[in-house]
Short mmCIF file of C-alpha atoms in Angstrom, two decimals:
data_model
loop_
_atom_site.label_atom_id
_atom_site.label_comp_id
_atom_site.label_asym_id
_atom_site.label_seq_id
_atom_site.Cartn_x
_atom_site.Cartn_y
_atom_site.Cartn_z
CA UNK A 1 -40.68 -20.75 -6.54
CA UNK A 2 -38.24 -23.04 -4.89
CA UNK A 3 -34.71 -21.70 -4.52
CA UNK A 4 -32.22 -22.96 -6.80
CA UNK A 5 -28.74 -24.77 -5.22
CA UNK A 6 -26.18 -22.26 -7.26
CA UNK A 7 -28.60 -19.15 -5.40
CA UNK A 8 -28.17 -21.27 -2.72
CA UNK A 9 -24.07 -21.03 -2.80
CA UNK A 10 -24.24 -18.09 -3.73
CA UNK A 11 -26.06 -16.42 -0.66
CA UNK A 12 -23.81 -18.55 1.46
CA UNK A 13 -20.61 -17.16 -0.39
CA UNK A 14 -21.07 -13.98 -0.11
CA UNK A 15 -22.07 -14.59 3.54
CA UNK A 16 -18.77 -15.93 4.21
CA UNK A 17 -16.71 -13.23 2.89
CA UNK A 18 -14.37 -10.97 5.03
CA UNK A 19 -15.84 -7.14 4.91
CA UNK A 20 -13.54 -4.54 6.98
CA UNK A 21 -13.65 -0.77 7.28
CA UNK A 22 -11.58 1.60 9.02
CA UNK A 23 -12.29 5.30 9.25
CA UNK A 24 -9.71 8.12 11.32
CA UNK A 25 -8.23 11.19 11.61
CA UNK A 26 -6.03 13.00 13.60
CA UNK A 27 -5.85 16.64 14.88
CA UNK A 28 -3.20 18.59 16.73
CA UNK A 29 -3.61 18.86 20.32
CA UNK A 30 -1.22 21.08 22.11
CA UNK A 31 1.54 20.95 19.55
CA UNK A 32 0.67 17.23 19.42
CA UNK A 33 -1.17 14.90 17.13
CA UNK A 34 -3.68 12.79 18.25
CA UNK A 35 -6.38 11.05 17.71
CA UNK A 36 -9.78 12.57 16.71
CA UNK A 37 -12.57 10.12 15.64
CA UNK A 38 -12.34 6.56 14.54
CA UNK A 39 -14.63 3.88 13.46
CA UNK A 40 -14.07 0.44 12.68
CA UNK A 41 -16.37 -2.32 11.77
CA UNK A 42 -15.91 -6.06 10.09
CA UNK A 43 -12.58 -7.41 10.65
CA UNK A 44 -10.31 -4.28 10.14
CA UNK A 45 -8.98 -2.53 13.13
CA UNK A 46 -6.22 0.08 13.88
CA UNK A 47 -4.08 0.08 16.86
CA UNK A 48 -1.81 3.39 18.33
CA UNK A 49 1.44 2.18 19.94
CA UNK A 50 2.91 4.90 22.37
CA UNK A 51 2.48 8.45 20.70
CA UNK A 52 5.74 10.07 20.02
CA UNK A 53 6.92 13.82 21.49
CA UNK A 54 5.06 15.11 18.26
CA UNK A 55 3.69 12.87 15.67
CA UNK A 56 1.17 9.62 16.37
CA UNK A 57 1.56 6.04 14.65
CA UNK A 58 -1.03 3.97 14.04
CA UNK A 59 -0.91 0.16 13.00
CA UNK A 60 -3.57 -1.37 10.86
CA UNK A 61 -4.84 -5.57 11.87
CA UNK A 62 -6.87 -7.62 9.99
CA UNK A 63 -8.53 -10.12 12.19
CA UNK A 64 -9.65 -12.29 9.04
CA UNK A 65 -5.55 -13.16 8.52
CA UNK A 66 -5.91 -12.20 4.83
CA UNK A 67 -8.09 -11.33 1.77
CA UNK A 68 -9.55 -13.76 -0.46
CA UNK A 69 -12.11 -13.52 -3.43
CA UNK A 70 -15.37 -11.84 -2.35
CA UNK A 71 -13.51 -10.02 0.45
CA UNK A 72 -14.07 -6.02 1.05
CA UNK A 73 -12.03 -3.60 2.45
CA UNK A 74 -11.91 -0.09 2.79
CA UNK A 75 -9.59 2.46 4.18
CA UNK A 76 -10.22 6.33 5.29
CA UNK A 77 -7.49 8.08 6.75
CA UNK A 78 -6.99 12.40 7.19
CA UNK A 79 -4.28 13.99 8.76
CA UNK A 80 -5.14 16.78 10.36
CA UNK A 81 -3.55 20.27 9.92
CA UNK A 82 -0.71 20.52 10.91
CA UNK A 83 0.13 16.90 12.33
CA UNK A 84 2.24 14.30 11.62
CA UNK A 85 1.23 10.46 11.48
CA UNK A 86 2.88 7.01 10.16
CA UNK A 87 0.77 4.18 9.20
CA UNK A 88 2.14 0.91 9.20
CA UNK A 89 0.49 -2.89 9.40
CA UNK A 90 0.67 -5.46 11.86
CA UNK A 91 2.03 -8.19 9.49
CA UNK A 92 2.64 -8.45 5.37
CA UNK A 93 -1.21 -8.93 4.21
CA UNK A 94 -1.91 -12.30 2.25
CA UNK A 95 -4.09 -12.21 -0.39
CA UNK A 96 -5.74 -15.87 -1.61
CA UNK A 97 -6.52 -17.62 -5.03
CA UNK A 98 -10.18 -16.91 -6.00
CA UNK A 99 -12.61 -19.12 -7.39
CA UNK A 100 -14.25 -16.07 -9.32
CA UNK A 101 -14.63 -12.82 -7.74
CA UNK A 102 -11.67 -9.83 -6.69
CA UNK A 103 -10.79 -8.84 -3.36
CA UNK A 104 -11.33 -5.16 -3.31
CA UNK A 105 -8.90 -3.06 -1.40
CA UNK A 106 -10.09 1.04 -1.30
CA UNK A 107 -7.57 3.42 0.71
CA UNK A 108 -8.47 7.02 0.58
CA UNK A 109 -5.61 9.33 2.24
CA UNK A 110 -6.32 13.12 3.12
CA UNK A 111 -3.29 14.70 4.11
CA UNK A 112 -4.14 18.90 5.02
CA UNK A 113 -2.61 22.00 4.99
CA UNK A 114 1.35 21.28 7.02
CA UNK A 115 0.33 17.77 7.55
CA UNK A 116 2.73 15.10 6.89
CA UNK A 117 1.65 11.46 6.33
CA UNK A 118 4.07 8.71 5.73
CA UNK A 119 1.96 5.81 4.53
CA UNK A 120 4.11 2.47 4.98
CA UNK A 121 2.14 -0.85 5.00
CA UNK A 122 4.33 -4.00 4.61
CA UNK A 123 4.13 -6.05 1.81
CA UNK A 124 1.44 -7.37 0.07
CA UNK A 125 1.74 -10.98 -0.60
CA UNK A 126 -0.83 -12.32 -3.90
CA UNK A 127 -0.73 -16.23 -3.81
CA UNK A 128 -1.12 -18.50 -7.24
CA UNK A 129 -4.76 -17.66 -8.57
CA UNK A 130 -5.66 -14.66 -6.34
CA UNK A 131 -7.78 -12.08 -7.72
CA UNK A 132 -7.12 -8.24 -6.39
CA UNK A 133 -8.68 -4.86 -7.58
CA UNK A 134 -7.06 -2.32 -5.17
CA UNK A 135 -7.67 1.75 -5.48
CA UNK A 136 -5.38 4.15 -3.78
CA UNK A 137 -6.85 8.03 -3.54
CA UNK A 138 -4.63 10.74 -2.61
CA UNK A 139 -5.92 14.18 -1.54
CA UNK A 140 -2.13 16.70 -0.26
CA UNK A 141 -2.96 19.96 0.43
CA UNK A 142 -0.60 22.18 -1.65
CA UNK A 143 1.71 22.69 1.46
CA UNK A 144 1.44 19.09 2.57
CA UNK A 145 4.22 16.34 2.89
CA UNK A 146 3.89 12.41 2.05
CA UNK A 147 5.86 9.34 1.83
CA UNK A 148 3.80 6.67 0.45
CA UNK A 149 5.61 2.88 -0.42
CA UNK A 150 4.11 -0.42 -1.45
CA UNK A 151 5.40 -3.60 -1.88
CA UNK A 152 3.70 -6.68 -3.92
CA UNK A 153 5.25 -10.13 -4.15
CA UNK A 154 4.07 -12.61 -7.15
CA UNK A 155 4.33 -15.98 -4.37
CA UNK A 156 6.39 -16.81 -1.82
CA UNK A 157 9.45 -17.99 -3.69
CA UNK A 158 10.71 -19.24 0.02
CA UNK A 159 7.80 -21.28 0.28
CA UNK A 160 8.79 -22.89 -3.36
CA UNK A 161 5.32 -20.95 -4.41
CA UNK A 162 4.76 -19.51 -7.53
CA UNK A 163 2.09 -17.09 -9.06
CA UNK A 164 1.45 -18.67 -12.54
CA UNK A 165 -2.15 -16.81 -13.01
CA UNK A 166 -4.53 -14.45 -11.26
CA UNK A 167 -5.49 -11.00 -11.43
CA UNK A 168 -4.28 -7.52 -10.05
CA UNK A 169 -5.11 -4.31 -10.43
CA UNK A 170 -3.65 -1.44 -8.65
CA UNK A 171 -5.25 2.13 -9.36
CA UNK A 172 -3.25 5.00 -8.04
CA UNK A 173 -4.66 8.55 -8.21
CA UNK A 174 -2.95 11.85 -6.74
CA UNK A 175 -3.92 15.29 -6.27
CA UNK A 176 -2.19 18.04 -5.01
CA UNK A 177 -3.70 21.38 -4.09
CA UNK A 178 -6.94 20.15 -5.66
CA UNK A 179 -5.07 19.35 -8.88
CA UNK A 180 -4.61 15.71 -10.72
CA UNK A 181 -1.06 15.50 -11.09
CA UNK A 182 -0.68 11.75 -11.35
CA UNK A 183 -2.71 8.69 -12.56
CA UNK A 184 -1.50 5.21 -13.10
CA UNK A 185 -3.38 1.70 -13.30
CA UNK A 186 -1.44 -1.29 -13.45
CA UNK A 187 -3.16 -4.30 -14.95
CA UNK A 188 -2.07 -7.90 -14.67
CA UNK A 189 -4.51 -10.69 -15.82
CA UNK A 190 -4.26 -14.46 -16.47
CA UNK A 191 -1.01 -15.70 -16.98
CA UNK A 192 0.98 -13.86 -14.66
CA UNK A 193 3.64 -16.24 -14.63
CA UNK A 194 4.62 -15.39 -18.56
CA UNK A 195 3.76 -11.73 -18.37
CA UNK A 196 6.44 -10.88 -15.39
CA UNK A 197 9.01 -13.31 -16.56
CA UNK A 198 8.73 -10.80 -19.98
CA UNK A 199 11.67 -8.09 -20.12
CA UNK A 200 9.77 -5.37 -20.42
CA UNK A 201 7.67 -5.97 -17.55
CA UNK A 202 9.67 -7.53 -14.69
CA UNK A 203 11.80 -9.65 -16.28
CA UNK A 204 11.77 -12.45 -13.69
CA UNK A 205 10.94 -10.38 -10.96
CA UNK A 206 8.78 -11.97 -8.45
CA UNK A 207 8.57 -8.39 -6.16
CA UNK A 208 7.39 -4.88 -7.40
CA UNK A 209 7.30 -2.03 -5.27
CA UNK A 210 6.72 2.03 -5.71
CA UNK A 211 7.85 4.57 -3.38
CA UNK A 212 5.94 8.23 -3.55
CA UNK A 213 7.59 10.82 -2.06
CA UNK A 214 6.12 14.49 -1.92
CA UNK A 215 7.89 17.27 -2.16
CA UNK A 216 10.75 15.49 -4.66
CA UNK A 217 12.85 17.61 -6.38
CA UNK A 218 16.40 16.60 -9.08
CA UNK A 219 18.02 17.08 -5.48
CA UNK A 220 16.30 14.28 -3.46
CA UNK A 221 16.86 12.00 -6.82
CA UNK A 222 20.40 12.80 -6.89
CA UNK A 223 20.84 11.71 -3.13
CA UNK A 224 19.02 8.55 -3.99
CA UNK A 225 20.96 7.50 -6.77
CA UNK A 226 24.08 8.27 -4.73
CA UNK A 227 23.34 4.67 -3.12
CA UNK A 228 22.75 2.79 -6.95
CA UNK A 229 26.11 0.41 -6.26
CA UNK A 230 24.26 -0.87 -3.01
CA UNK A 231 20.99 -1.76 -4.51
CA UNK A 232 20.35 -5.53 -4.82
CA UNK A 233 17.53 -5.42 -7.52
CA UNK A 234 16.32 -2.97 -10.30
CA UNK A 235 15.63 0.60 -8.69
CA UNK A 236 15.04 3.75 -11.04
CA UNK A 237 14.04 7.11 -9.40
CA UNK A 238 12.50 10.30 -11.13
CA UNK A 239 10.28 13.43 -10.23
CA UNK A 240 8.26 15.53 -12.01
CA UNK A 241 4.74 17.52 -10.99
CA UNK A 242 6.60 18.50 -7.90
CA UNK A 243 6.93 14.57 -6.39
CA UNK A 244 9.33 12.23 -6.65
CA UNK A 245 8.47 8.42 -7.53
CA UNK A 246 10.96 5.20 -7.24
CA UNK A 247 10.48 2.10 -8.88
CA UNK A 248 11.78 -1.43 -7.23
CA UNK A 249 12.04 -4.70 -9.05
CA UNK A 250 13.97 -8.01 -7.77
CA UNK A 251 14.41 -11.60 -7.74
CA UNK A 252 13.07 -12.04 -3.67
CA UNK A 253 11.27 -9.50 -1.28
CA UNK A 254 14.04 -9.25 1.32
CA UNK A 255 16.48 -8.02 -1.39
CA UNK A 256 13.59 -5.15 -2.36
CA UNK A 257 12.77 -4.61 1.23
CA UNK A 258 16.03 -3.54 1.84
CA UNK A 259 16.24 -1.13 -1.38
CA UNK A 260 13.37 0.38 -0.52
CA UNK A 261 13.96 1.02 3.19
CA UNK A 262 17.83 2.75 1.56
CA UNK A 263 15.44 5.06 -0.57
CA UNK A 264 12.95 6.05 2.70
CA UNK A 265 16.37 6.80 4.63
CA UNK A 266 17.71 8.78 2.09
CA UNK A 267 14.46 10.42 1.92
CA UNK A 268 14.77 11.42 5.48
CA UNK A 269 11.54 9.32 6.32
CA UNK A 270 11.12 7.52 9.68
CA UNK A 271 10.73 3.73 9.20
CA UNK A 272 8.07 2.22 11.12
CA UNK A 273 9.23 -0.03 14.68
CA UNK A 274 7.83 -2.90 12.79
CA UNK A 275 9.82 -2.44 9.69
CA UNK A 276 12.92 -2.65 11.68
CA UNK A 277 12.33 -6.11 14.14
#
C-alpha cells in the first residue's frame, strides 16, 4: 500500500526531534570526588570545570539550544559515598511552542550514604504554546545531604513575550532512606495566561521557583525568614519529613533569582561560578 503524506510527516517529525541522554556518577578517590563512568549520547553532554580541593562540579550543555515538542531528554546522576558534587547548566534552557506533542524532561538523582548533591540548573524558560512533561526522581540515603532549586519563567517579559497557553507538568518524587516522604505534580494546561494571573495560583507571577533543601529543620526556616524584608517577590519557607522546601513567586526572573540565591546562602549552599557572572 502506498504511504500516506500525514505518515509521511510524521516519520519525518519524529526524525527531526532533539533526543539527549546523560548518565554519571562520581566516587571518592583519595579523599576526593571524581569522576567514575559517564555516557552521553544525542545532544546532551556534561562538562567538569577544574575539580575543587574536595568536591567535583559538573555543567550540563545541550547542543540542540533548547527543547521543543517531540524532544527527549533524560538525566542519570549518583553521587557516590561519601562525595560531594554541584550540578549546574551551561545557560537557562529554552523550551519552544509545540504543534502537538510534550517535550519530556526525566532527571533521576541518587545521592548515597554521606554524599552531598546540590542540584542547581538555571532557569527554565517555557515560551507561548510550549508543551513540557518533566519528572524529577530523588533517591537520599538516610544520612545524605541535598540542595535541589528550580526556576520556571511563563515568557520572557523582557522580550515583551508572554505565555498565554501551553502545557507543563512538573512531577517531583522524593525518598529518603528508601521511604516516600514527598510527592507533588504540578499541572498547568491551556490557558496559562488566565490560570497564573488567578490569586490563588500566582497571581500575576510570570516566575515560579522551589528550593529543596535536605536536612531542614524550624532552625534553617527561622534563618531564612530572618531575610523576609529583603525579598523582592512572594517567598514562603516550611519543613516537615525531615526537609525543608521554599516557595518563590514574582513579577520578573531577576527579582526571583536573587531570592532564591538569599535562601541557598542562608542555607550554607555553594552557588555555582555560573550563577554568579
Amino acid at each position: 500500500m502506498p504511504t500516506s503524506p500525514t505518515t509521511v510527516a510524521s516519520a519525518i517529525f519524529a526524525a527531526n526531534r532533539a533526543r539527549g541522554s546523560v548518565t554519571f556518577d562520581v566516587q571518592m578517590v583519595e579523599g576526593k570526588t571524581r569522576r567514575r563512568q559517564l555516557h552521553e549520547s544525542g545532544s546532551l553532554r556534561v562538562r567538569f570545570p577544574s575539580p575543587e580541593d574536595h568536591g567535583l562540579s559538573a555543567m550540563f550543555v545541550n547542543t540542540a539550544g533548547g527543547a521543543a515538542g517531540g524532544d527527549r531528554f533524560d538525566i542519570d546522576v549518583t553521587a557516590g559515598e561519601g562525595t560531594c558534587l554541584t550540578v549546574t547548566t551551561a545557560a537557562a534552557e529554552k523550551v519552544y511552542r509545540s504543534h502537538g506533542p510534550s517535550a519530556a524532561i526525566n532527571i533521576a538523582l541518587k545521592v548515597e550514604a554521606g554524599a552531598h548533591l546540590s542540584w542547581m540548573p538555571q532557569e527554565t524558560i517555557l515560551f507561548d504554546r510550549s508543551r513540557t512533561e518533566r519528572a524529577i526522581d530523588i533517591d537520599l540515603d538516610a544520612t545524605a545531604s541535598l540542595v535541589l532549586c528550580e526556576i520556571v519563567i511563563f515568557g520572557r517579559a523582557a522580550m515583551g513575550e508572554k505565555m498565554l497557553s501551553g502545557r507543563f507538568i512538573d512531577r517531583w518524587r522524593l525518598r529518603r532512606g528508601g521511604k516516600l516522604v514527598f510527592a507533588e505534580t504540578v499541572r498547568l494546561d491551556g490557558d496559562l495566561g488566565e490560570k497564573l494571573a488567578r490569586p490563588a495560583i500566582a497571581k500575576g507571577g510570570l516566575a515560579i521557583g522551589t528550593a529543596l533543601i535536605v536536612p531542614g529543620d524550624e532552625a534553617l526556616v527561622e534563618r531564612i525568614r530572618e531575610a523576609a524584608e529583603n525579598f523582592g517577590g512572594e517567598v514562603g519557607i516550611s519543613c516537615w519529613n525531615g526537609f525543608a522546601m521554599a516557595r518563590f513567586c514574582a513579577q520578573d526572573a531577576a527579582r526571583l533569582r536573587v531570592d532564591m540565591m538569599n535562601v541557598l546562602a542562608r542555607s550554607g549552599a555553594a552557588l555555582p561560578r555560573l550563577w554568579l557572572n
